[in-house]
PDB file of C-alpha atoms and ligand atoms in Angstrom:
ATOM      1  CA  MET A  34      21.326  53.370  -8.081  1.00  0.00           C
ATOM      2  CA  ASN A  35      21.652  50.499 -10.540  1.00  0.00           C
ATOM      3  CA  THR A  36      23.968  47.535 -10.077  1.00  0.00           C
ATOM      4  CA  GLN A  37      27.385  48.064 -11.628  1.00  0.00           C
ATOM      5  CA  ILE A  38      27.807  45.353 -14.253  1.00  0.00           C
ATOM      6  CA  PRO A  39      31.508  44.402 -14.564  1.00  0.00           C
ATOM      7  CA  PRO A  40      32.905  45.577 -17.949  1.00  0.00           C
ATOM      8  CA  LYS A  41      33.751  41.983 -19.003  1.00  0.00           C
ATOM      9  CA  LEU A  42      30.056  41.067 -18.778  1.00  0.00           C
ATOM     10  CA  ARG A  43      28.667  43.970 -20.760  1.00  0.00           C
ATOM     11  CA  GLY A  44      29.052  42.300 -24.133  1.00  0.00           C
ATOM     12  CA  ILE A  45      27.005  39.154 -23.419  1.00  0.00           C
ATOM     13  CA  ARG A  46      23.873  39.156 -25.531  1.00  0.00           C
ATOM     14  CA  ASN A  47      22.389  35.678 -25.051  1.00  0.00           C
ATOM     15  CA  PHE A  48      23.019  32.686 -22.790  1.00  0.00           C
ATOM     16  CA  ILE A  49      22.608  29.691 -25.030  1.00  0.00           C
ATOM     17  CA  SER A  50      25.498  27.416 -24.144  1.00  0.00           C
ATOM     18  CA  ILE A  51      28.683  27.431 -22.097  1.00  0.00           C
ATOM     19  CA  ALA A  52      30.471  26.683 -25.387  1.00  0.00           C
ATOM     20  CA  GLU A  53      29.720  30.218 -26.573  1.00  0.00           C
ATOM     21  CA  ILE A  54      30.892  31.959 -23.403  1.00  0.00           C
ATOM     22  CA  ASP A  55      34.533  32.971 -23.239  1.00  0.00           C
ATOM     23  CA  ALA A  56      36.376  31.456 -20.226  1.00  0.00           C
ATOM     24  CA  THR A  57      37.213  34.858 -18.712  1.00  0.00           C
ATOM     25  CA  VAL A  58      33.607  35.985 -19.142  1.00  0.00           C
ATOM     26  CA  LEU A  59      32.328  32.790 -17.519  1.00  0.00           C
ATOM     27  CA  LYS A  60      34.640  33.309 -14.544  1.00  0.00           C
ATOM     28  CA  ALA A  61      33.545  36.943 -14.230  1.00  0.00           C
ATOM     29  CA  LEU A  62      29.889  35.891 -14.426  1.00  0.00           C
ATOM     30  CA  LEU A  63      30.350  33.339 -11.633  1.00  0.00           C
ATOM     31  CA  THR A  64      32.134  35.895  -9.443  1.00  0.00           C
ATOM     32  CA  PHE A  65      29.345  38.390 -10.119  1.00  0.00           C
ATOM     33  CA  ALA A  66      26.659  35.783  -9.299  1.00  0.00           C
ATOM     34  CA  ILE A  67      28.284  34.994  -5.945  1.00  0.00           C
ATOM     35  CA  GLU A  68      28.597  38.696  -5.168  1.00  0.00           C
ATOM     36  CA  ARG A  69      24.930  39.307  -6.070  1.00  0.00           C
ATOM     37  CA  LYS A  70      23.884  36.338  -3.921  1.00  0.00           C
ATOM     38  CA  HIS A  71      25.513  38.073  -0.956  1.00  0.00           C
ATOM     39  CA  ALA A  72      23.853  41.339  -1.937  1.00  0.00           C
ATOM     40  CA  ALA A  73      20.487  39.552  -1.940  1.00  0.00           C
ATOM     41  CA  ARG A  74      21.157  38.073   1.484  1.00  0.00           C
ATOM     42  CA  ILE A  75      21.707  41.526   2.984  1.00  0.00           C
ATOM     43  CA  GLY A  76      18.744  43.044   1.172  1.00  0.00           C
ATOM     44  CA  ARG A  77      20.801  45.024  -1.340  1.00  0.00           C
ATOM     45  CA  LEU A  78      19.114  44.000  -4.602  1.00  0.00           C
ATOM     46  CA  GLN A  79      18.055  46.886  -6.820  1.00  0.00           C
ATOM     47  CA  PRO A  80      14.815  46.856  -8.867  1.00  0.00           C
ATOM     48  CA  VAL A  81      16.816  46.920 -12.090  1.00  0.00           C
ATOM     49  CA  LEU A  82      14.090  45.115 -14.058  1.00  0.00           C
ATOM     50  CA  GLN A  83      11.340  47.556 -13.113  1.00  0.00           C
ATOM     51  CA  GLY A  84       9.024  47.966 -16.101  1.00  0.00           C
ATOM     52  CA  LYS A  85      10.633  44.985 -17.836  1.00  0.00           C
ATOM     53  CA  ALA A  86       9.250  41.533 -18.549  1.00  0.00           C
ATOM     54  CA  LEU A  87      10.777  38.096 -19.075  1.00  0.00           C
ATOM     55  CA  ALA A  88       8.774  35.725 -21.273  1.00  0.00           C
ATOM     56  CA  MET A  89       9.230  32.077 -20.313  1.00  0.00           C
ATOM     57  CA  LEU A  90       8.439  29.327 -22.808  1.00  0.00           C
ATOM     58  CA  PHE A  91       8.306  25.740 -21.607  1.00  0.00           C
ATOM     59  CA  GLN A  92       7.997  22.784 -23.983  1.00  0.00           C
ATOM     60  CA  LYS A  93       8.962  20.469 -21.108  1.00  0.00           C
ATOM     61  CA  PRO A  94       7.992  20.383 -17.415  1.00  0.00           C
ATOM     62  CA  SER A  95       9.992  22.225 -14.768  1.00  0.00           C
ATOM     63  CA  LEU A  96      10.126  23.001 -11.075  1.00  0.00           C
ATOM     64  CA  ARG A  97      13.480  24.742 -10.494  1.00  0.00           C
ATOM     65  CA  THR A  98      13.866  26.555 -13.803  1.00  0.00           C
ATOM     66  CA  ARG A  99      10.404  28.043 -13.740  1.00  0.00           C
ATOM     67  CA  LEU A 100      10.461  28.852 -10.041  1.00  0.00           C
ATOM     68  CA  SER A 101      13.933  30.407 -10.073  1.00  0.00           C
ATOM     69  CA  PHE A 102      13.412  32.567 -13.182  1.00  0.00           C
ATOM     70  CA  GLU A 103      10.007  33.684 -11.958  1.00  0.00           C
ATOM     71  CA  ARG A 104      11.313  34.501  -8.497  1.00  0.00           C
ATOM     72  CA  ALA A 105      14.512  36.144  -9.786  1.00  0.00           C
ATOM     73  CA  THR A 106      12.581  38.405 -12.164  1.00  0.00           C
ATOM     74  CA  ALA A 107      10.190  39.430  -9.387  1.00  0.00           C
ATOM     75  CA  GLN A 108      13.073  40.056  -6.943  1.00  0.00           C
ATOM     76  CA  LEU A 109      14.513  42.514  -9.471  1.00  0.00           C
ATOM     77  CA  GLY A 110      11.178  44.295  -9.841  1.00  0.00           C
ATOM     78  CA  GLY A 111      10.326  42.798 -13.252  1.00  0.00           C
ATOM     79  CA  GLN A 112       7.388  40.789 -14.539  1.00  0.00           C
ATOM     80  CA  PRO A 113       7.815  37.098 -15.381  1.00  0.00           C
ATOM     81  CA  ILE A 114       5.294  35.799 -17.915  1.00  0.00           C
ATOM     82  CA  ASN A 115       4.910  32.058 -18.194  1.00  0.00           C
ATOM     83  CA  LEU A 116       3.845  31.008 -21.675  1.00  0.00           C
ATOM     84  CA  GLU A 117       2.728  27.403 -21.670  1.00  0.00           C
ATOM     85  CA  ASP A 118       3.734  25.715 -24.910  1.00  0.00           C
ATOM     86  CA  HIS A 119       0.390  23.956 -25.255  1.00  0.00           C
ATOM     87  CA  GLN A 120      -0.929  27.483 -25.880  1.00  0.00           C
ATOM     88  CA  VAL A 121       1.977  28.936 -27.880  1.00  0.00           C
ATOM     89  CA  GLY A 122       2.741  25.877 -30.021  1.00  0.00           C
ATOM     90  CA  LEU A 123       6.372  26.781 -30.704  1.00  0.00           C
ATOM     91  CA  GLY A 124       7.131  25.546 -34.214  1.00  0.00           C
ATOM     92  CA  THR A 125       3.686  23.955 -34.613  1.00  0.00           C
ATOM     93  CA  ARG A 126       0.982  26.593 -34.094  1.00  0.00           C
ATOM     94  CA  GLU A 127       3.464  29.329 -34.953  1.00  0.00           C
ATOM     95  CA  ALA A 128       6.898  29.557 -36.570  1.00  0.00           C
ATOM     96  CA  VAL A 129       9.727  29.962 -34.053  1.00  0.00           C
ATOM     97  CA  GLU A 130      10.931  33.137 -35.781  1.00  0.00           C
ATOM     98  CA  ASP A 131       7.476  34.740 -35.556  1.00  0.00           C
ATOM     99  CA  VAL A 132       7.253  33.853 -31.852  1.00  0.00           C
ATOM    100  CA  ALA A 133      10.676  35.483 -31.360  1.00  0.00           C
ATOM    101  CA  ARG A 134       9.608  38.691 -33.121  1.00  0.00           C
ATOM    102  CA  VAL A 135       6.294  39.006 -31.296  1.00  0.00           C
ATOM    103  CA  ILE A 136       7.779  38.389 -27.845  1.00  0.00           C
ATOM    104  CA  SER A 137      10.576  40.876 -28.623  1.00  0.00           C
ATOM    105  CA  SER A 138       7.981  43.550 -29.326  1.00  0.00           C
ATOM    106  CA  MET A 139       6.405  43.185 -25.888  1.00  0.00           C
ATOM    107  CA  CYS A 140       9.045  41.749 -23.543  1.00  0.00           C
ATOM    108  CA  ASP A 141      12.689  42.387 -22.654  1.00  0.00           C
ATOM    109  CA  GLY A 142      14.001  38.842 -22.589  1.00  0.00           C
ATOM    110  CA  ILE A 143      13.084  35.257 -23.491  1.00  0.00           C
ATOM    111  CA  MET A 144      13.863  32.150 -21.485  1.00  0.00           C
ATOM    112  CA  ALA A 145      12.979  28.931 -23.296  1.00  0.00           C
ATOM    113  CA  ARG A 146      13.055  25.239 -22.436  1.00  0.00           C
ATOM    114  CA  VAL A 147      12.817  23.176 -25.602  1.00  0.00           C
ATOM    115  CA  TYR A 148      13.487  19.778 -27.122  1.00  0.00           C
ATOM    116  CA  GLU A 149      15.410  20.838 -30.215  1.00  0.00           C
ATOM    117  CA  HIS A 150      18.390  23.068 -29.520  1.00  0.00           C
ATOM    118  CA  SER A 151      17.919  24.647 -32.965  1.00  0.00           C
ATOM    119  CA  PHE A 152      14.728  26.275 -31.597  1.00  0.00           C
ATOM    120  CA  ILE A 153      16.841  28.207 -29.077  1.00  0.00           C
ATOM    121  CA  GLU A 154      19.243  29.232 -31.836  1.00  0.00           C
ATOM    122  CA  SER A 155      16.350  30.282 -34.035  1.00  0.00           C
ATOM    123  CA  LEU A 156      14.765  32.305 -31.216  1.00  0.00           C
ATOM    124  CA  ALA A 157      18.113  34.042 -30.678  1.00  0.00           C
ATOM    125  CA  ALA A 158      18.546  34.688 -34.397  1.00  0.00           C
ATOM    126  CA  HIS A 159      15.146  36.362 -34.724  1.00  0.00           C
ATOM    127  CA  ALA A 160      14.641  38.018 -31.339  1.00  0.00           C
ATOM    128  CA  SER A 161      15.795  41.554 -30.688  1.00  0.00           C
ATOM    129  CA  VAL A 162      15.946  40.812 -26.933  1.00  0.00           C
ATOM    130  CA  PRO A 163      18.294  38.415 -25.063  1.00  0.00           C
ATOM    131  CA  VAL A 164      17.530  34.683 -25.211  1.00  0.00           C
ATOM    132  CA  ILE A 165      18.377  32.275 -22.390  1.00  0.00           C
ATOM    133  CA  ASN A 166      18.460  28.513 -22.806  1.00  0.00           C
ATOM    134  CA  GLY A 167      16.503  27.013 -19.912  1.00  0.00           C
ATOM    135  CA  LEU A 168      17.434  23.492 -21.144  1.00  0.00           C
ATOM    136  CA  SER A 169      17.433  21.884 -24.549  1.00  0.00           C
ATOM    137  CA  ASP A 170      18.247  18.325 -25.597  1.00  0.00           C
ATOM    138  CA  GLU A 171      21.757  19.632 -26.278  1.00  0.00           C
ATOM    139  CA  TYR A 172      22.619  21.779 -23.255  1.00  0.00           C
ATOM    140  CA  HIS A 173      21.570  23.003 -19.810  1.00  0.00           C
ATOM    141  CA  PRO A 174      23.871  26.014 -19.315  1.00  0.00           C
ATOM    142  CA  CYS A 175      21.940  27.620 -16.420  1.00  0.00           C
ATOM    143  CA  GLN A 176      22.377  24.391 -14.485  1.00  0.00           C
ATOM    144  CA  ALA A 177      26.102  24.302 -15.238  1.00  0.00           C
ATOM    145  CA  GLY A 178      26.405  27.911 -14.065  1.00  0.00           C
ATOM    146  CA  ALA A 179      24.670  27.141 -10.771  1.00  0.00           C
ATOM    147  CA  ASP A 180      26.812  24.007 -10.381  1.00  0.00           C
ATOM    148  CA  ALA A 181      30.062  25.900 -10.918  1.00  0.00           C
ATOM    149  CA  MET A 182      28.900  28.593  -8.502  1.00  0.00           C
ATOM    150  CA  THR A 183      28.180  25.943  -5.865  1.00  0.00           C
ATOM    151  CA  LEU A 184      31.634  24.424  -6.349  1.00  0.00           C
ATOM    152  CA  ILE A 185      33.400  27.798  -6.124  1.00  0.00           C
ATOM    153  CA  GLU A 186      31.539  28.529  -2.883  1.00  0.00           C
ATOM    154  CA  HIS A 187      32.670  25.175  -1.526  1.00  0.00           C
ATOM    155  CA  PHE A 188      36.234  24.830  -2.823  1.00  0.00           C
ATOM    156  CA  GLY A 189      37.309  28.348  -3.776  1.00  0.00           C
ATOM    157  CA  GLU A 190      39.651  27.856  -6.754  1.00  0.00           C
ATOM    158  CA  LEU A 191      38.454  25.105  -9.090  1.00  0.00           C
ATOM    159  CA  ALA A 192      41.442  24.784 -11.442  1.00  0.00           C
ATOM    160  CA  GLY A 193      42.851  21.254 -11.320  1.00  0.00           C
ATOM    161  CA  ARG A 194      39.820  19.797  -9.519  1.00  0.00           C
ATOM    162  CA  ARG A 195      38.491  16.547 -10.945  1.00  0.00           C
ATOM    163  CA  LEU A 196      34.778  16.269 -11.742  1.00  0.00           C
ATOM    164  CA  THR A 197      33.333  12.881 -12.611  1.00  0.00           C
ATOM    165  CA  PHE A 198      29.930  12.696 -14.243  1.00  0.00           C
ATOM    166  CA  VAL A 199      28.409   9.238 -13.796  1.00  0.00           C
ATOM    167  CA  GLY A 200      25.607   8.780 -16.313  1.00  0.00           C
ATOM    168  CA  ASP A 201      24.155   9.723 -19.657  1.00  0.00           C
ATOM    169  CA  GLY A 202      26.141  11.907 -22.067  1.00  0.00           C
ATOM    170  CA  PHE A 203      23.184  14.236 -22.575  1.00  0.00           C
ATOM    171  CA  ASN A 204      22.433  17.931 -21.933  1.00  0.00           C
ATOM    172  CA  VAL A 205      23.734  18.177 -18.339  1.00  0.00           C
ATOM    173  CA  ALA A 206      26.912  16.180 -19.061  1.00  0.00           C
ATOM    174  CA  ARG A 207      27.709  18.250 -22.165  1.00  0.00           C
ATOM    175  CA  SER A 208      27.296  21.535 -20.326  1.00  0.00           C
ATOM    176  CA  LEU A 209      29.503  20.317 -17.489  1.00  0.00           C
ATOM    177  CA  ALA A 210      32.187  19.141 -19.912  1.00  0.00           C
ATOM    178  CA  TRP A 211      32.347  22.640 -21.441  1.00  0.00           C
ATOM    179  CA  THR A 212      32.307  24.222 -17.986  1.00  0.00           C
ATOM    180  CA  CYS A 213      35.191  22.069 -16.752  1.00  0.00           C
ATOM    181  CA  ALA A 214      37.184  22.848 -19.898  1.00  0.00           C
ATOM    182  CA  LYS A 215      36.676  26.595 -19.414  1.00  0.00           C
ATOM    183  CA  LEU A 216      37.373  26.506 -15.676  1.00  0.00           C
ATOM    184  CA  ASP A 217      40.515  24.329 -16.079  1.00  0.00           C
ATOM    185  CA  MET A 218      38.927  21.357 -14.303  1.00  0.00           C
ATOM    186  CA  VAL A 219      39.440  17.728 -15.261  1.00  0.00           C
ATOM    187  CA  PHE A 220      36.239  16.183 -16.647  1.00  0.00           C
ATOM    188  CA  VAL A 221      35.622  12.441 -16.613  1.00  0.00           C
ATOM    189  CA  GLN A 222      32.431  10.713 -17.737  1.00  0.00           C
ATOM    190  CA  ALA A 223      31.668   7.156 -16.605  1.00  0.00           C
ATOM    191  CA  ALA A 224      28.988   5.649 -18.826  1.00  0.00           C
ATOM    192  CA  PRO A 225      27.796   2.347 -20.246  1.00  0.00           C
ATOM    193  CA  ALA A 226      28.194   1.642 -23.964  1.00  0.00           C
ATOM    194  CA  GLY A 227      25.961   3.827 -26.092  1.00  0.00           C
ATOM    195  CA  TYR A 228      25.681   6.645 -23.549  1.00  0.00           C
ATOM    196  CA  GLU A 229      29.149   8.187 -23.879  1.00  0.00           C
ATOM    197  CA  LEU A 230      29.804  11.741 -24.996  1.00  0.00           C
ATOM    198  CA  THR A 231      30.668  11.356 -28.659  1.00  0.00           C
ATOM    199  CA  ASP A 232      34.168  11.773 -30.089  1.00  0.00           C
ATOM    200  CA  THR A 233      32.778  14.571 -32.258  1.00  0.00           C
ATOM    201  CA  PHE A 234      31.589  16.429 -29.166  1.00  0.00           C
ATOM    202  CA  LEU A 235      34.838  15.845 -27.251  1.00  0.00           C
ATOM    203  CA  GLY A 236      36.795  16.928 -30.324  1.00  0.00           C
ATOM    204  CA  ARG A 237      34.828  20.172 -30.496  1.00  0.00           C
ATOM    205  CA  VAL A 238      35.609  20.976 -26.858  1.00  0.00           C
ATOM    206  CA  ARG A 239      39.294  20.113 -27.317  1.00  0.00           C
ATOM    207  CA  GLN A 240      39.516  22.254 -30.414  1.00  0.00           C
ATOM    208  CA  ALA A 241      37.971  25.242 -28.621  1.00  0.00           C
ATOM    209  CA  VAL A 242      39.963  24.703 -25.405  1.00  0.00           C
ATOM    210  CA  PRO A 243      43.250  22.944 -26.284  1.00  0.00           C
ATOM    211  CA  THR A 244      44.152  22.579 -22.574  1.00  0.00           C
ATOM    212  CA  ALA A 245      40.892  20.712 -21.812  1.00  0.00           C
ATOM    213  CA  GLU A 246      41.306  17.410 -19.951  1.00  0.00           C
ATOM    214  CA  LEU A 247      38.346  15.225 -20.871  1.00  0.00           C
ATOM    215  CA  SER A 248      37.952  11.475 -20.801  1.00  0.00           C
ATOM    216  CA  VAL A 249      35.272   8.816 -20.941  1.00  0.00           C
ATOM    217  CA  VAL A 250      35.579   5.532 -19.056  1.00  0.00           C
ATOM    218  CA  ARG A 251      33.340   2.493 -18.784  1.00  0.00           C
ATOM    219  CA  ASP A 252      33.935   1.538 -15.147  1.00  0.00           C
ATOM    220  CA  PRO A 253      32.208   3.914 -12.675  1.00  0.00           C
ATOM    221  CA  ALA A 254      34.650   3.136  -9.825  1.00  0.00           C
ATOM    222  CA  GLU A 255      37.580   3.904 -12.115  1.00  0.00           C
ATOM    223  CA  GLY A 256      35.868   7.115 -13.229  1.00  0.00           C
ATOM    224  CA  VAL A 257      35.187   8.272  -9.693  1.00  0.00           C
ATOM    225  CA  ARG A 258      38.675   7.440  -8.388  1.00  0.00           C
ATOM    226  CA  GLY A 259      40.341  10.594  -7.103  1.00  0.00           C
ATOM    227  CA  ALA A 260      37.316  12.759  -7.933  1.00  0.00           C
ATOM    228  CA  ASP A 261      36.693  16.007  -6.038  1.00  0.00           C
ATOM    229  CA  VAL A 262      33.171  16.203  -7.435  1.00  0.00           C
ATOM    230  CA  VAL A 263      30.811  13.380  -8.355  1.00  0.00           C
ATOM    231  CA  VAL A 264      27.796  14.345 -10.458  1.00  0.00           C
ATOM    232  CA  THR A 265      24.900  12.360 -11.762  1.00  0.00           C
ATOM    233  CA  ASP A 266      21.584  13.019 -13.511  1.00  0.00           C
ATOM    234  CA  THR A 267      18.495  11.011 -14.332  1.00  0.00           C
ATOM    235  CA  TRP A 268      19.090   8.040 -16.618  1.00  0.00           C
ATOM    236  CA  THR A 269      15.880   8.892 -18.492  1.00  0.00           C
ATOM    237  CA  SER A 270      15.671  12.533 -19.496  1.00  0.00           C
ATOM    238  CA  MET A 271      12.526  14.394 -20.476  1.00  0.00           C
ATOM    239  CA  GLY A 272      11.492  13.168 -23.901  1.00  0.00           C
ATOM    240  CA  GLN A 273      13.129   9.732 -23.469  1.00  0.00           C
ATOM    241  CA  GLU A 274      10.307   8.165 -21.463  1.00  0.00           C
ATOM    242  CA  ASP A 275       9.725   5.423 -24.075  1.00  0.00           C
ATOM    243  CA  GLU A 276      13.284   4.162 -23.468  1.00  0.00           C
ATOM    244  CA  LYS A 277      12.929   4.014 -19.695  1.00  0.00           C
ATOM    245  CA  ALA A 278      12.989   0.209 -19.265  1.00  0.00           C
ATOM    246  CA  LYS A 279      16.015  -0.202 -21.555  1.00  0.00           C
ATOM    247  CA  ARG A 280      17.849   2.640 -19.829  1.00  0.00           C
ATOM    248  CA  LEU A 281      17.206   1.205 -16.362  1.00  0.00           C
ATOM    249  CA  ALA A 282      18.794  -2.039 -17.525  1.00  0.00           C
ATOM    250  CA  ASP A 283      21.682  -0.375 -19.400  1.00  0.00           C
ATOM    251  CA  PHE A 284      22.650   1.835 -16.437  1.00  0.00           C
ATOM    252  CA  GLU A 285      22.694  -0.986 -13.904  1.00  0.00           C
ATOM    253  CA  GLY A 286      25.861  -0.625 -11.846  1.00  0.00           C
ATOM    254  CA  TYR A 287      26.060   3.153 -12.425  1.00  0.00           C
ATOM    255  CA  GLN A 288      24.133   4.207  -9.317  1.00  0.00           C
ATOM    256  CA  VAL A 289      25.876   6.842  -7.197  1.00  0.00           C
ATOM    257  CA  ASN A 290      25.749   5.130  -3.816  1.00  0.00           C
ATOM    258  CA  ALA A 291      27.910   5.097  -0.689  1.00  0.00           C
ATOM    259  CA  GLU A 292      30.111   2.309  -2.044  1.00  0.00           C
ATOM    260  CA  LEU A 293      30.847   4.134  -5.301  1.00  0.00           C
ATOM    261  CA  LEU A 294      31.456   7.391  -3.439  1.00  0.00           C
ATOM    262  CA  ARG A 295      34.150   5.679  -1.357  1.00  0.00           C
ATOM    263  CA  ALA A 296      36.235   5.474  -4.530  1.00  0.00           C
ATOM    264  CA  ALA A 297      36.300   9.290  -4.728  1.00  0.00           C
ATOM    265  CA  LYS A 298      38.426  11.544  -2.505  1.00  0.00           C
ATOM    266  CA  PRO A 299      37.177  11.455   1.104  1.00  0.00           C
ATOM    267  CA  GLU A 300      36.338  15.172   0.870  1.00  0.00           C
ATOM    268  CA  ALA A 301      34.514  14.788  -2.475  1.00  0.00           C
ATOM    269  CA  VAL A 302      31.143  16.471  -2.907  1.00  0.00           C
ATOM    270  CA  VAL A 303      28.092  15.280  -4.824  1.00  0.00           C
ATOM    271  CA  LEU A 304      25.878  17.226  -7.229  1.00  0.00           C
ATOM    272  CA  HIS A 305      22.626  16.342  -8.981  1.00  0.00           C
ATOM    273  CA  CYS A 306      20.617  18.865 -10.999  1.00  0.00           C
ATOM    274  CA  LEU A 307      17.311  17.363  -9.804  1.00  0.00           C
ATOM    275  CA  PRO A 308      14.709  16.010 -10.232  1.00  0.00           C
ATOM    276  CA  ALA A 309      16.378  12.902  -8.810  1.00  0.00           C
ATOM    277  CA  TYR A 310      14.896   9.445  -9.049  1.00  0.00           C
ATOM    278  CA  ARG A 311      15.847   8.443  -5.534  1.00  0.00           C
ATOM    279  CA  ASN A 312      17.434   5.030  -5.165  1.00  0.00           C
ATOM    280  CA  VAL A 313      17.676   4.733  -8.962  1.00  0.00           C
ATOM    281  CA  GLU A 314      20.631   6.882 -10.155  1.00  0.00           C
ATOM    282  CA  ILE A 315      21.437   8.120  -6.627  1.00  0.00           C
ATOM    283  CA  THR A 316      20.649   6.688  -3.204  1.00  0.00           C
ATOM    284  CA  ASP A 317      18.876   8.480  -0.364  1.00  0.00           C
ATOM    285  CA  GLU A 318      22.008   7.939   1.686  1.00  0.00           C
ATOM    286  CA  VAL A 319      24.149   9.942  -0.755  1.00  0.00           C
ATOM    287  CA  ILE A 320      21.697  12.683  -1.718  1.00  0.00           C
ATOM    288  CA  ASP A 321      20.834  13.326   1.934  1.00  0.00           C
ATOM    289  CA  GLY A 322      24.354  12.601   3.184  1.00  0.00           C
ATOM    290  CA  PRO A 323      27.126  14.913   4.400  1.00  0.00           C
ATOM    291  CA  GLN A 324      28.884  15.048   1.005  1.00  0.00           C
ATOM    292  CA  SER A 325      25.786  16.224  -0.863  1.00  0.00           C
ATOM    293  CA  LEU A 326      25.590  19.813  -2.109  1.00  0.00           C
ATOM    294  CA  VAL A 327      22.440  19.023  -4.081  1.00  0.00           C
ATOM    295  CA  PHE A 328      20.087  21.441  -2.316  1.00  0.00           C
ATOM    296  CA  PRO A 329      22.463  24.433  -2.156  1.00  0.00           C
ATOM    297  CA  GLU A 330      23.025  23.636  -5.857  1.00  0.00           C
ATOM    298  CA  ALA A 331      19.265  23.887  -6.499  1.00  0.00           C
ATOM    299  CA  GLU A 332      19.062  27.195  -4.599  1.00  0.00           C
ATOM    300  CA  ASN A 333      21.931  28.558  -6.668  1.00  0.00           C
ATOM    301  CA  ARG A 334      19.757  28.311  -9.773  1.00  0.00           C
ATOM    302  CA  LEU A 335      17.973  31.364  -8.365  1.00  0.00           C
ATOM    303  CA  HIS A 336      21.151  33.293  -7.632  1.00  0.00           C
ATOM    304  CA  PHE A 337      22.951  32.435 -10.862  1.00  0.00           C
ATOM    305  CA  GLN A 338      19.971  33.282 -13.055  1.00  0.00           C
ATOM    306  CA  ARG A 339      19.166  36.479 -11.178  1.00  0.00           C
ATOM    307  CA  ALA A 340      22.726  37.610 -11.897  1.00  0.00           C
ATOM    308  CA  LEU A 341      22.264  36.535 -15.519  1.00  0.00           C
ATOM    309  CA  LEU A 342      19.092  38.618 -15.774  1.00  0.00           C
ATOM    310  CA  GLU A 343      20.877  41.637 -14.293  1.00  0.00           C
ATOM    311  CA  VAL A 344      23.599  41.267 -16.904  1.00  0.00           C
ATOM    312  CA  LEU A 345      21.437  40.485 -19.942  1.00  0.00           C
ATOM    313  CA  LEU A 346      18.274  42.498 -19.408  1.00  0.00           C
TER     314      LEU A 346
HETATM  315  N1   CP B 118      17.355  21.078 -12.708  1.00  0.00           N
HETATM  316  C1   CP B 118      16.303  21.565 -13.378  1.00  0.00           C
HETATM  317  O1   CP B 118      16.425  22.191 -14.425  1.00  0.00           O
HETATM  318  O2   CP B 118      15.099  21.350 -12.763  1.00  0.00           O
HETATM  319  P1   CP B 118      13.669  21.555 -13.439  1.00  0.00           P
HETATM  320  O3   CP B 118      13.594  20.574 -14.569  1.00  0.00           O
HETATM  321  O4   CP B 118      12.687  21.259 -12.349  1.00  0.00           O
HETATM  322  O5   CP B 118      13.561  22.962 -13.940  1.00  0.00           O
HETATM  323  N1  NVA B 119      18.850  15.516 -18.258  1.00  0.00           N
HETATM  324  C1  NVA B 119      17.633  15.931 -17.590  1.00  0.00           C
HETATM  325  C2  NVA B 119      17.841  17.184 -16.835  1.00  0.00           C
HETATM  326  C3  NVA B 119      16.659  17.662 -16.047  1.00  0.00           C
HETATM  327  C4  NVA B 119      16.870  18.982 -15.386  1.00  0.00           C
HETATM  328  C5  NVA B 119      16.536  16.103 -18.628  1.00  0.00           C
HETATM  329  O1  NVA B 119      16.824  16.622 -19.715  1.00  0.00           O
HETATM  330  O2  NVA B 119      15.407  15.685 -18.366  1.00  0.00           O
END
């Protein structure tokens, strides 16, 4: 017997950004992911991907994304195929659209981690199978899904909760801003000058979700005040390695440490997508402390994406 996919989820074709997912669909997907996690725990997964294959393309390194997609596909009876980009040459050795067509003729889904977000869009435009964004310079929607799942498991209802992202207005921050908007959470970013989410981006979220509560502040303590959730990410993302020294200097004072966390609600929890640069953007004390949900968050990548594969493939 195959898993019953909730009717609301039957229309999803790709998973490219949280921006493109309707709020009710996102909520249904998170509920489904939590339900499937419980099903997995009691050994009730069905081999719904038997005879199917997921092609995985990585232009950037990965631990969690590769491991979780590979494991999730195998748990559902499917075949994960890891295509290293130094062999494929996405957009260099071969046009993105040709890669999309060829993979579509042999596999049942594509998961890609890329630099340029337009590569994901181009894969989706030319593939006849579902495309999942496993991180681009623009977005990291699988991470945001696992994060939201972790928060629902912890808090239950998320509406009205305040999430403060301390750090760079890059892929993880953008995906969380969209997620908060769609889940009726308050989103605050605390960032130094030059690393804020742009007004254009914030305007786009507000236009799509008029009720969205989004703000950007300079002072991390002010940003974290009253927060239910404090999130950070590396100050130097993949592809920004040349800027590392400048970024370390620019982000001074933005470390998520015990002192900063005291400004949040006493029951606040901490997330980090990992990999973490310990004692740089987050201290050992916080990441290993009682308020950290960082490792359940990492495990939820597996559960969220397995649910996504059940729905899409
Ligand atoms: N959080 C995350 O995406 O981890 P990886 O880069 O290891 O896949
Ligand atoms: N912002 C980070 C996330 C890593 C999962 C990066 O893009 O490198």
